[in-house]
Short mmCIF file of C-alpha atoms in Angstrom, two decimals:
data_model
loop_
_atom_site.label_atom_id
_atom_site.label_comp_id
_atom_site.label_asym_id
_atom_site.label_seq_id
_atom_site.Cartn_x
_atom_site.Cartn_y
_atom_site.Cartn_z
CA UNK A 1 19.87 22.42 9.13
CA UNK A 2 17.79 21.43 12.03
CA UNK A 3 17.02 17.82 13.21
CA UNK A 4 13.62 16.73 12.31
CA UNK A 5 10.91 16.23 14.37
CA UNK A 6 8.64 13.93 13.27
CA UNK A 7 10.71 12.08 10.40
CA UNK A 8 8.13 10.54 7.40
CA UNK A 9 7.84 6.82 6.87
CA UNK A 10 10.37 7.93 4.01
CA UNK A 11 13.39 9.10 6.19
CA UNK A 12 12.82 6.43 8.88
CA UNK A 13 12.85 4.20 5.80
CA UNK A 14 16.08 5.83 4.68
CA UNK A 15 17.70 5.69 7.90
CA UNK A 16 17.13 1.63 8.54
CA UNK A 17 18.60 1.22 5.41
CA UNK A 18 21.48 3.03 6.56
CA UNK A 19 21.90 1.25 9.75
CA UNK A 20 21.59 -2.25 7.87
CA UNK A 21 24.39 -1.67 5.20
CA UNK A 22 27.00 -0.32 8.46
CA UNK A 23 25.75 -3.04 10.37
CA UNK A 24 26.05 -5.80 7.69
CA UNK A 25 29.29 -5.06 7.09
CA UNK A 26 30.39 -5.55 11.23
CA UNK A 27 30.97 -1.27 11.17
CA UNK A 28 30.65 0.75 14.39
CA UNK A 29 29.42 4.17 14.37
CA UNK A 30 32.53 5.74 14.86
CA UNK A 31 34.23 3.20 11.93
CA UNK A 32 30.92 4.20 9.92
CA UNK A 33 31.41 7.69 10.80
CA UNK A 34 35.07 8.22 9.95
CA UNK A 35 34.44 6.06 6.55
CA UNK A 36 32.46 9.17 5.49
CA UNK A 37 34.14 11.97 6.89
CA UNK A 38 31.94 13.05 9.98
CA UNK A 39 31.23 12.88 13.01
CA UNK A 40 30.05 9.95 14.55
CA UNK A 41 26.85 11.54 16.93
CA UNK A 42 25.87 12.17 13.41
CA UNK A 43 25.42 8.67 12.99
CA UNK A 44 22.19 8.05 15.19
CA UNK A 45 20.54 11.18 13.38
CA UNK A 46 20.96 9.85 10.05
CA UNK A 47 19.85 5.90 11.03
CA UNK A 48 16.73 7.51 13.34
CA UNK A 49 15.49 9.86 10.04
CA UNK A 50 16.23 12.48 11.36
CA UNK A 51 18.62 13.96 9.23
CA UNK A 52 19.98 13.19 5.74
CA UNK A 53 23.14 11.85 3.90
CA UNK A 54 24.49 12.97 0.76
CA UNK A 55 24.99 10.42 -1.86
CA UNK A 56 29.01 10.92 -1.68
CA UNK A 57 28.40 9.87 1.94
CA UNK A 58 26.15 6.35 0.96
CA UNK A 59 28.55 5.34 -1.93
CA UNK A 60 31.51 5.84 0.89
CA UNK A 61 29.67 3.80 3.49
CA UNK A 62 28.90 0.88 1.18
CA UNK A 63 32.32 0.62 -0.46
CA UNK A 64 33.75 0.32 3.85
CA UNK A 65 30.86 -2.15 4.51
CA UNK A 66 31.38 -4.00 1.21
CA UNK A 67 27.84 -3.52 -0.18
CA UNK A 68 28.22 -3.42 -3.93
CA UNK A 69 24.32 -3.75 -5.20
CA UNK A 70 24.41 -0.68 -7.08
CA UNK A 71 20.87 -0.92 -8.17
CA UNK A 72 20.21 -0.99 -4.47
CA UNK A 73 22.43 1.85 -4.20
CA UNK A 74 21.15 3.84 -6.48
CA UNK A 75 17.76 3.38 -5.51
CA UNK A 76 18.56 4.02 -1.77
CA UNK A 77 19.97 7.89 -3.07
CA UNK A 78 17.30 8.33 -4.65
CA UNK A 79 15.25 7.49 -1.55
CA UNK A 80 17.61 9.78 0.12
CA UNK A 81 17.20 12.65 -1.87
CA UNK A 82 13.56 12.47 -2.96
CA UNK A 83 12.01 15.90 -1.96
CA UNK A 84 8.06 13.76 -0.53
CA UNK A 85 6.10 16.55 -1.97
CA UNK A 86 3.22 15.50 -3.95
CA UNK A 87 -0.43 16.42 -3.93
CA UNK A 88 -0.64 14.78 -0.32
CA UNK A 89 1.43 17.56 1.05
CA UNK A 90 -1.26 20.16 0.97
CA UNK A 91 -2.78 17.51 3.73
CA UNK A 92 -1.71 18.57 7.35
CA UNK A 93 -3.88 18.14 10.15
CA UNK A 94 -5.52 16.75 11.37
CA UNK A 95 -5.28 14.00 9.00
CA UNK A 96 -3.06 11.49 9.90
CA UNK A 97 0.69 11.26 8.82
CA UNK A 98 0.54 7.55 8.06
CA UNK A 99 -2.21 8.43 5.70
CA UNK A 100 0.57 10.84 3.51
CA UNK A 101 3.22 8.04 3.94
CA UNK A 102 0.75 5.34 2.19
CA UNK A 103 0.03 8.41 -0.80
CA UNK A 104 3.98 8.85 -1.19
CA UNK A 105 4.71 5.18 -1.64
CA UNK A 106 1.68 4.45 -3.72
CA UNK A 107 3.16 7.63 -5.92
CA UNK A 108 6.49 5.67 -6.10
CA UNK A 109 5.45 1.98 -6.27
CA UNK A 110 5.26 0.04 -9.93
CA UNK A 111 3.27 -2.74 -8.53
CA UNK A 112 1.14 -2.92 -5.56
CA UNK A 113 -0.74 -6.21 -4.31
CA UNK A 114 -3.10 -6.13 -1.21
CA UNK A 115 -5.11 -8.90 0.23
CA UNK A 116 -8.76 -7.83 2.06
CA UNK A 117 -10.97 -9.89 3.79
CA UNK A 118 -14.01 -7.93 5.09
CA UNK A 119 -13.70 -4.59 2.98
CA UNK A 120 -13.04 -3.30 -0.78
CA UNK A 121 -9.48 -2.12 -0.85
CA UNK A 122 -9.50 1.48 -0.55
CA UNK A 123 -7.85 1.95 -4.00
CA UNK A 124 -10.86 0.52 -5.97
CA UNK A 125 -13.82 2.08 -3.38
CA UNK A 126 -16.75 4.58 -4.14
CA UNK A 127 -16.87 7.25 -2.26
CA UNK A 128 -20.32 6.09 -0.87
CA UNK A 129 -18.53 3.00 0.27
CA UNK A 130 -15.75 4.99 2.15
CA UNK A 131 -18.17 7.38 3.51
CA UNK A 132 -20.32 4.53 4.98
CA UNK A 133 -17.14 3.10 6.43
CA UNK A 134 -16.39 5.92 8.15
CA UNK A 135 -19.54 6.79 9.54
CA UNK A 136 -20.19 3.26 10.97
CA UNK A 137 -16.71 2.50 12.12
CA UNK A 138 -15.44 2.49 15.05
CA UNK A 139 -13.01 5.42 15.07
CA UNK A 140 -13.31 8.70 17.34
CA UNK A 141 -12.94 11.22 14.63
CA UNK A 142 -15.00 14.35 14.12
CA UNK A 143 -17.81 14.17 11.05
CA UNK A 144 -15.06 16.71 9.15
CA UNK A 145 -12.22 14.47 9.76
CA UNK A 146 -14.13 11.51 8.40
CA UNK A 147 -14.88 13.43 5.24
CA UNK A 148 -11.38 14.65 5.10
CA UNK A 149 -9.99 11.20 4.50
CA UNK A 150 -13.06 10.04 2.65
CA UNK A 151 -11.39 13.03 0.12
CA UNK A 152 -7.93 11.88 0.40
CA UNK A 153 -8.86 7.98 -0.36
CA UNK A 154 -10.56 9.41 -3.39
CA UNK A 155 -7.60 11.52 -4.36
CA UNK A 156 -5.25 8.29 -4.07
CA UNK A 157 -7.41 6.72 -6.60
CA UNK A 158 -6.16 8.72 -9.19
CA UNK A 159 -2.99 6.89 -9.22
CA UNK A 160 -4.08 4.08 -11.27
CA UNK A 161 -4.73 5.86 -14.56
CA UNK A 162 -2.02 7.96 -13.99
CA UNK A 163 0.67 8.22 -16.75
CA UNK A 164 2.96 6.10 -14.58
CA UNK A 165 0.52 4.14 -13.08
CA UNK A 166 1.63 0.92 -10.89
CA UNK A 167 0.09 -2.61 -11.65
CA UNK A 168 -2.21 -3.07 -8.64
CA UNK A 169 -3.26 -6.76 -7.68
CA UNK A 170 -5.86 -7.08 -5.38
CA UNK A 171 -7.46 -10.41 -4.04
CA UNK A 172 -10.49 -9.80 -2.20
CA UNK A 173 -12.49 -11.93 0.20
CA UNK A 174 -16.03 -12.53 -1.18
CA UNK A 175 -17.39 -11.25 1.85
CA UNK A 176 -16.26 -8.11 1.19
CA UNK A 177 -18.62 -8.32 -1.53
CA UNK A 178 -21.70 -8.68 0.76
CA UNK A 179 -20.51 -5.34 2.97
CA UNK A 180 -23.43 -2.84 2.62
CA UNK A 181 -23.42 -0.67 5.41
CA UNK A 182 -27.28 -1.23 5.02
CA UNK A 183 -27.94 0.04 1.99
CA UNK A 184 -28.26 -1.77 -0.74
CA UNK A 185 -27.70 0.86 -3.12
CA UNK A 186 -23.96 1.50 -1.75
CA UNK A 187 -23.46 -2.19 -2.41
CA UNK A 188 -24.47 -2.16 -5.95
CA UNK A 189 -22.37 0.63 -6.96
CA UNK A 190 -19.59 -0.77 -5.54
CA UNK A 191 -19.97 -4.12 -7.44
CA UNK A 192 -19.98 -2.12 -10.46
CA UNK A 193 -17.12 -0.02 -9.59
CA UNK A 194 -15.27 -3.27 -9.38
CA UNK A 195 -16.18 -4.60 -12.79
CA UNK A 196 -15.32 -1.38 -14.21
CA UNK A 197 -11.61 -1.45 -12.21
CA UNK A 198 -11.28 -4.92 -13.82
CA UNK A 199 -11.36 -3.06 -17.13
CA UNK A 200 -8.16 -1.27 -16.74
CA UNK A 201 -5.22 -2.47 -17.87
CA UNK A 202 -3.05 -3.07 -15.17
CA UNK A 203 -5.67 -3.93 -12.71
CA UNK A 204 -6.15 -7.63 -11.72
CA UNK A 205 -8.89 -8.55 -9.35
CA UNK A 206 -9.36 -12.24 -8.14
CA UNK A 207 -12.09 -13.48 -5.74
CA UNK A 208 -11.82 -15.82 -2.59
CA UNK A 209 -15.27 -17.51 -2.79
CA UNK A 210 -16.71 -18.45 0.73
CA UNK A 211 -16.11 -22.23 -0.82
CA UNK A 212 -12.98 -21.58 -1.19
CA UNK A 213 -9.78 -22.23 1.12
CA UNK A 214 -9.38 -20.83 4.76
CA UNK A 215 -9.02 -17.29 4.54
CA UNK A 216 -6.22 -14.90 5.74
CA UNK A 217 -7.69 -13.42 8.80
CA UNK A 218 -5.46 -10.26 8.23
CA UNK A 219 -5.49 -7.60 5.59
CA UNK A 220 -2.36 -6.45 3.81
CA UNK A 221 -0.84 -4.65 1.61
CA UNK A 222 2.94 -4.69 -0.31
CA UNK A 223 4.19 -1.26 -2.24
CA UNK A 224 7.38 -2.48 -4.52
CA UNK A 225 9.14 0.27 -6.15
CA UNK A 226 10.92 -0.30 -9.15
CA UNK A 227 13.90 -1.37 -6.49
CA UNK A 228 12.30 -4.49 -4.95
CA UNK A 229 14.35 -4.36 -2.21
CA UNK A 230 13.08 -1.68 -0.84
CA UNK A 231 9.41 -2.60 -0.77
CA UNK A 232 7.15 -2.23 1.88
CA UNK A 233 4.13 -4.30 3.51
CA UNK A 234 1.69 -2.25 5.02
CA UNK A 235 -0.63 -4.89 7.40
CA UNK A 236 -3.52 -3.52 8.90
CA UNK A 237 -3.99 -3.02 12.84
CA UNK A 238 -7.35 -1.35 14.59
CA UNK A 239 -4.67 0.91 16.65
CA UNK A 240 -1.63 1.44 14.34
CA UNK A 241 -0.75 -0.24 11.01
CA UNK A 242 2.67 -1.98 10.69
CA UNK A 243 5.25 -0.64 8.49
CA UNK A 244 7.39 -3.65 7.57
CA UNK A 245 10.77 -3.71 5.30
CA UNK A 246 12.94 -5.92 6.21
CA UNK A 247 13.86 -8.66 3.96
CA UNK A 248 12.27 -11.36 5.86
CA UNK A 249 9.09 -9.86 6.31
CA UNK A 250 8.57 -9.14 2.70
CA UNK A 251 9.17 -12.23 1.76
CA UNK A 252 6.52 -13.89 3.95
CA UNK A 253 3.94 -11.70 2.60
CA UNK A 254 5.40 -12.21 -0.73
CA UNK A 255 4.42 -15.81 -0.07
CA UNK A 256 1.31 -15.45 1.56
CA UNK A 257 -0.01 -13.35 -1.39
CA UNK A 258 1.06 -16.26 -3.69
CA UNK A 259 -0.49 -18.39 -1.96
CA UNK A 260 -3.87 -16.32 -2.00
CA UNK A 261 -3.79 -15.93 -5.63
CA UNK A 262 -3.57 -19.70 -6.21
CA UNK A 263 -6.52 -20.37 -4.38
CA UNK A 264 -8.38 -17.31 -5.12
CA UNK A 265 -11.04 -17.46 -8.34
CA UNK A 266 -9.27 -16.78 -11.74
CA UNK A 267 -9.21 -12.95 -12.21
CA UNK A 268 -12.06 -10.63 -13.67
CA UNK A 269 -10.37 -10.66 -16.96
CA UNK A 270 -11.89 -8.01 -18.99
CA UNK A 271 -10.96 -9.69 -22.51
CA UNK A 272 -13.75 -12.84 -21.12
CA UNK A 273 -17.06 -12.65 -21.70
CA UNK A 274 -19.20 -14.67 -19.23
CA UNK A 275 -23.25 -15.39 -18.63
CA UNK A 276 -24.47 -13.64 -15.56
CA UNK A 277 -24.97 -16.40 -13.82
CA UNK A 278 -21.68 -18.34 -14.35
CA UNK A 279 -19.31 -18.27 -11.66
CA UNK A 280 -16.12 -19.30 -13.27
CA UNK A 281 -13.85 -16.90 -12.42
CA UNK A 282 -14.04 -13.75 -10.37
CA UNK A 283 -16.01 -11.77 -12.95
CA UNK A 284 -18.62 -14.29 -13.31
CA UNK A 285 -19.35 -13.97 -9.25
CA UNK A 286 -19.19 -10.46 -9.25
CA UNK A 287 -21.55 -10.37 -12.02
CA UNK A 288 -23.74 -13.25 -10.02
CA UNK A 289 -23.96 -10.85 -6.95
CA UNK A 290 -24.58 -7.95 -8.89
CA UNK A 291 -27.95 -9.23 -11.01
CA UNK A 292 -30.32 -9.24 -7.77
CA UNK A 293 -29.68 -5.55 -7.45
CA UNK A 294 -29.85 -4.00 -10.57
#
């Protein structure tokens, strides 16, 4: 088998993880290599993505390195071995790959938790609020490529009310709440769309009122698979998002989201009932923002 090309977010993934159990236990690559029976250019291939390594091969590296999480272990095969097709493999170009790397993890995660502070995460948007995005942004893509990933957003919603469907937190600046692209209309149904997200049962939405603390300047995002080790943070760049997983990187965001949800309104619980014009909790200033347009 060939050397890949363009490795996914997956297999890079894969091979980092690699690289940090030889390296954590003080291996080289020819040590690492003769611990599992190959040869050691093989090595770089497997840590860069661009090939695999059978789970016989993993098991034999992390008994030589001393790495004896086997929950981590078993979750790293089966990172390893997973085959990434889904329904975001019938999308080639020209959308881009990141896009199919966020749909794969999303696919895999059990509980995702983003932060945004100017825009509806793109889990819980209409499609007349990701269409207006697009058209007004900043981006050089084609009026077909725009409505390409305007598709594939909507496609990723289905996730959530999926059988397996992850627990998605989301804490949202109010002033995302205020984005109409200029028509008020788009605004309104995405209010709505909200309040109706709130309603399913492992969604949580909280509000960071303009009252509120300082916000985050920076949007984010965390994917944890059912192996929380190997989560990922996704944060948000106008050239190239970052792909973070390293241990020290999740846990700052794993902080930093704590920290937003403290200071955030209580969630839109959908089990509260609330006046219109009551803004006690998230719900109740969703609800407050919502009257003038309806």
């Amino acid at each position: 088998m060939g050397l890949r090309a363009n490795p996914t977010y997956r297999q890079r993934r894969f091979g980092a993880e690699v690289r940090a159990i030889r390296e954590s236990g003080g291996l080289t690559a020819g040590e690492a290599a003769a611990a599992m029976g190959m040869y050691a250019s093989h090595i770089s291939s497997v840590e860069s993505g661009r090939t695999s390594l059978s789970p016989e091969r993993l098991r034999a590296l992390a008994a030589a390195s001393g790495c004896k999480d086997t929950t981590y272990l078993d979750g790293l095969v089966e990172l390893g071995q997973a085959s990434g097709k889904g329904w975001w493999s019938q999308y080639r170009d020209p959308l881009r790959p990141s896009l199919r790397d966020l749909a794969e993890l999303e696919d895999g995660a059990c509980d995702i938790v983003c932060y945004e502070p100017m825009f509806v995460p793109g889990l819980l948007q209409t499609e007349a609020y990701a269409t207006a995005g697009y058209r007004g942004g900043y981006t050089g893509a084609s009026r077909s490529e725009q409505d390409r990933e305007v598709e594939f957003r909507m496609r990723r919603q289905a996730v959530l009310t999926g059988e397996n469907a992850p627990r998605l937190h989301a804490v949202i600046h109010e002033a995302a709440l205020h984005m109409s692209f200029g028509d008020p209309a788009i605004r309104r149904g995405q209010l709505i769309r909200l309040l109706e997200a709130a309603e399913l049962p492992k969604v949580t939405i909280q509000v960071l009122p303009f009252e509120g603390a300082v916000a985050f300047g920076t949007s984010f995002t965390v994917l944890r698979p059912p192996v929380r080790k190997l989560s990922t943070a996704i944060v948000a760049h106008i050239e190239r998002s970052l792909y973070l997983g390293d241990g020290d990187s999740l846990a700052r965001y794993d902080n930093w989201f704590a920290r937003l949800c403290e200071v955030a309104l209580p969630p839109a619980n959908r089990d509260l009932r609330h006046d219109s014009y009551a803004v006690k909790d998230s719900r109740g200033l969703i609800q407050r923002l919502l009257y003038p347009l309806l």
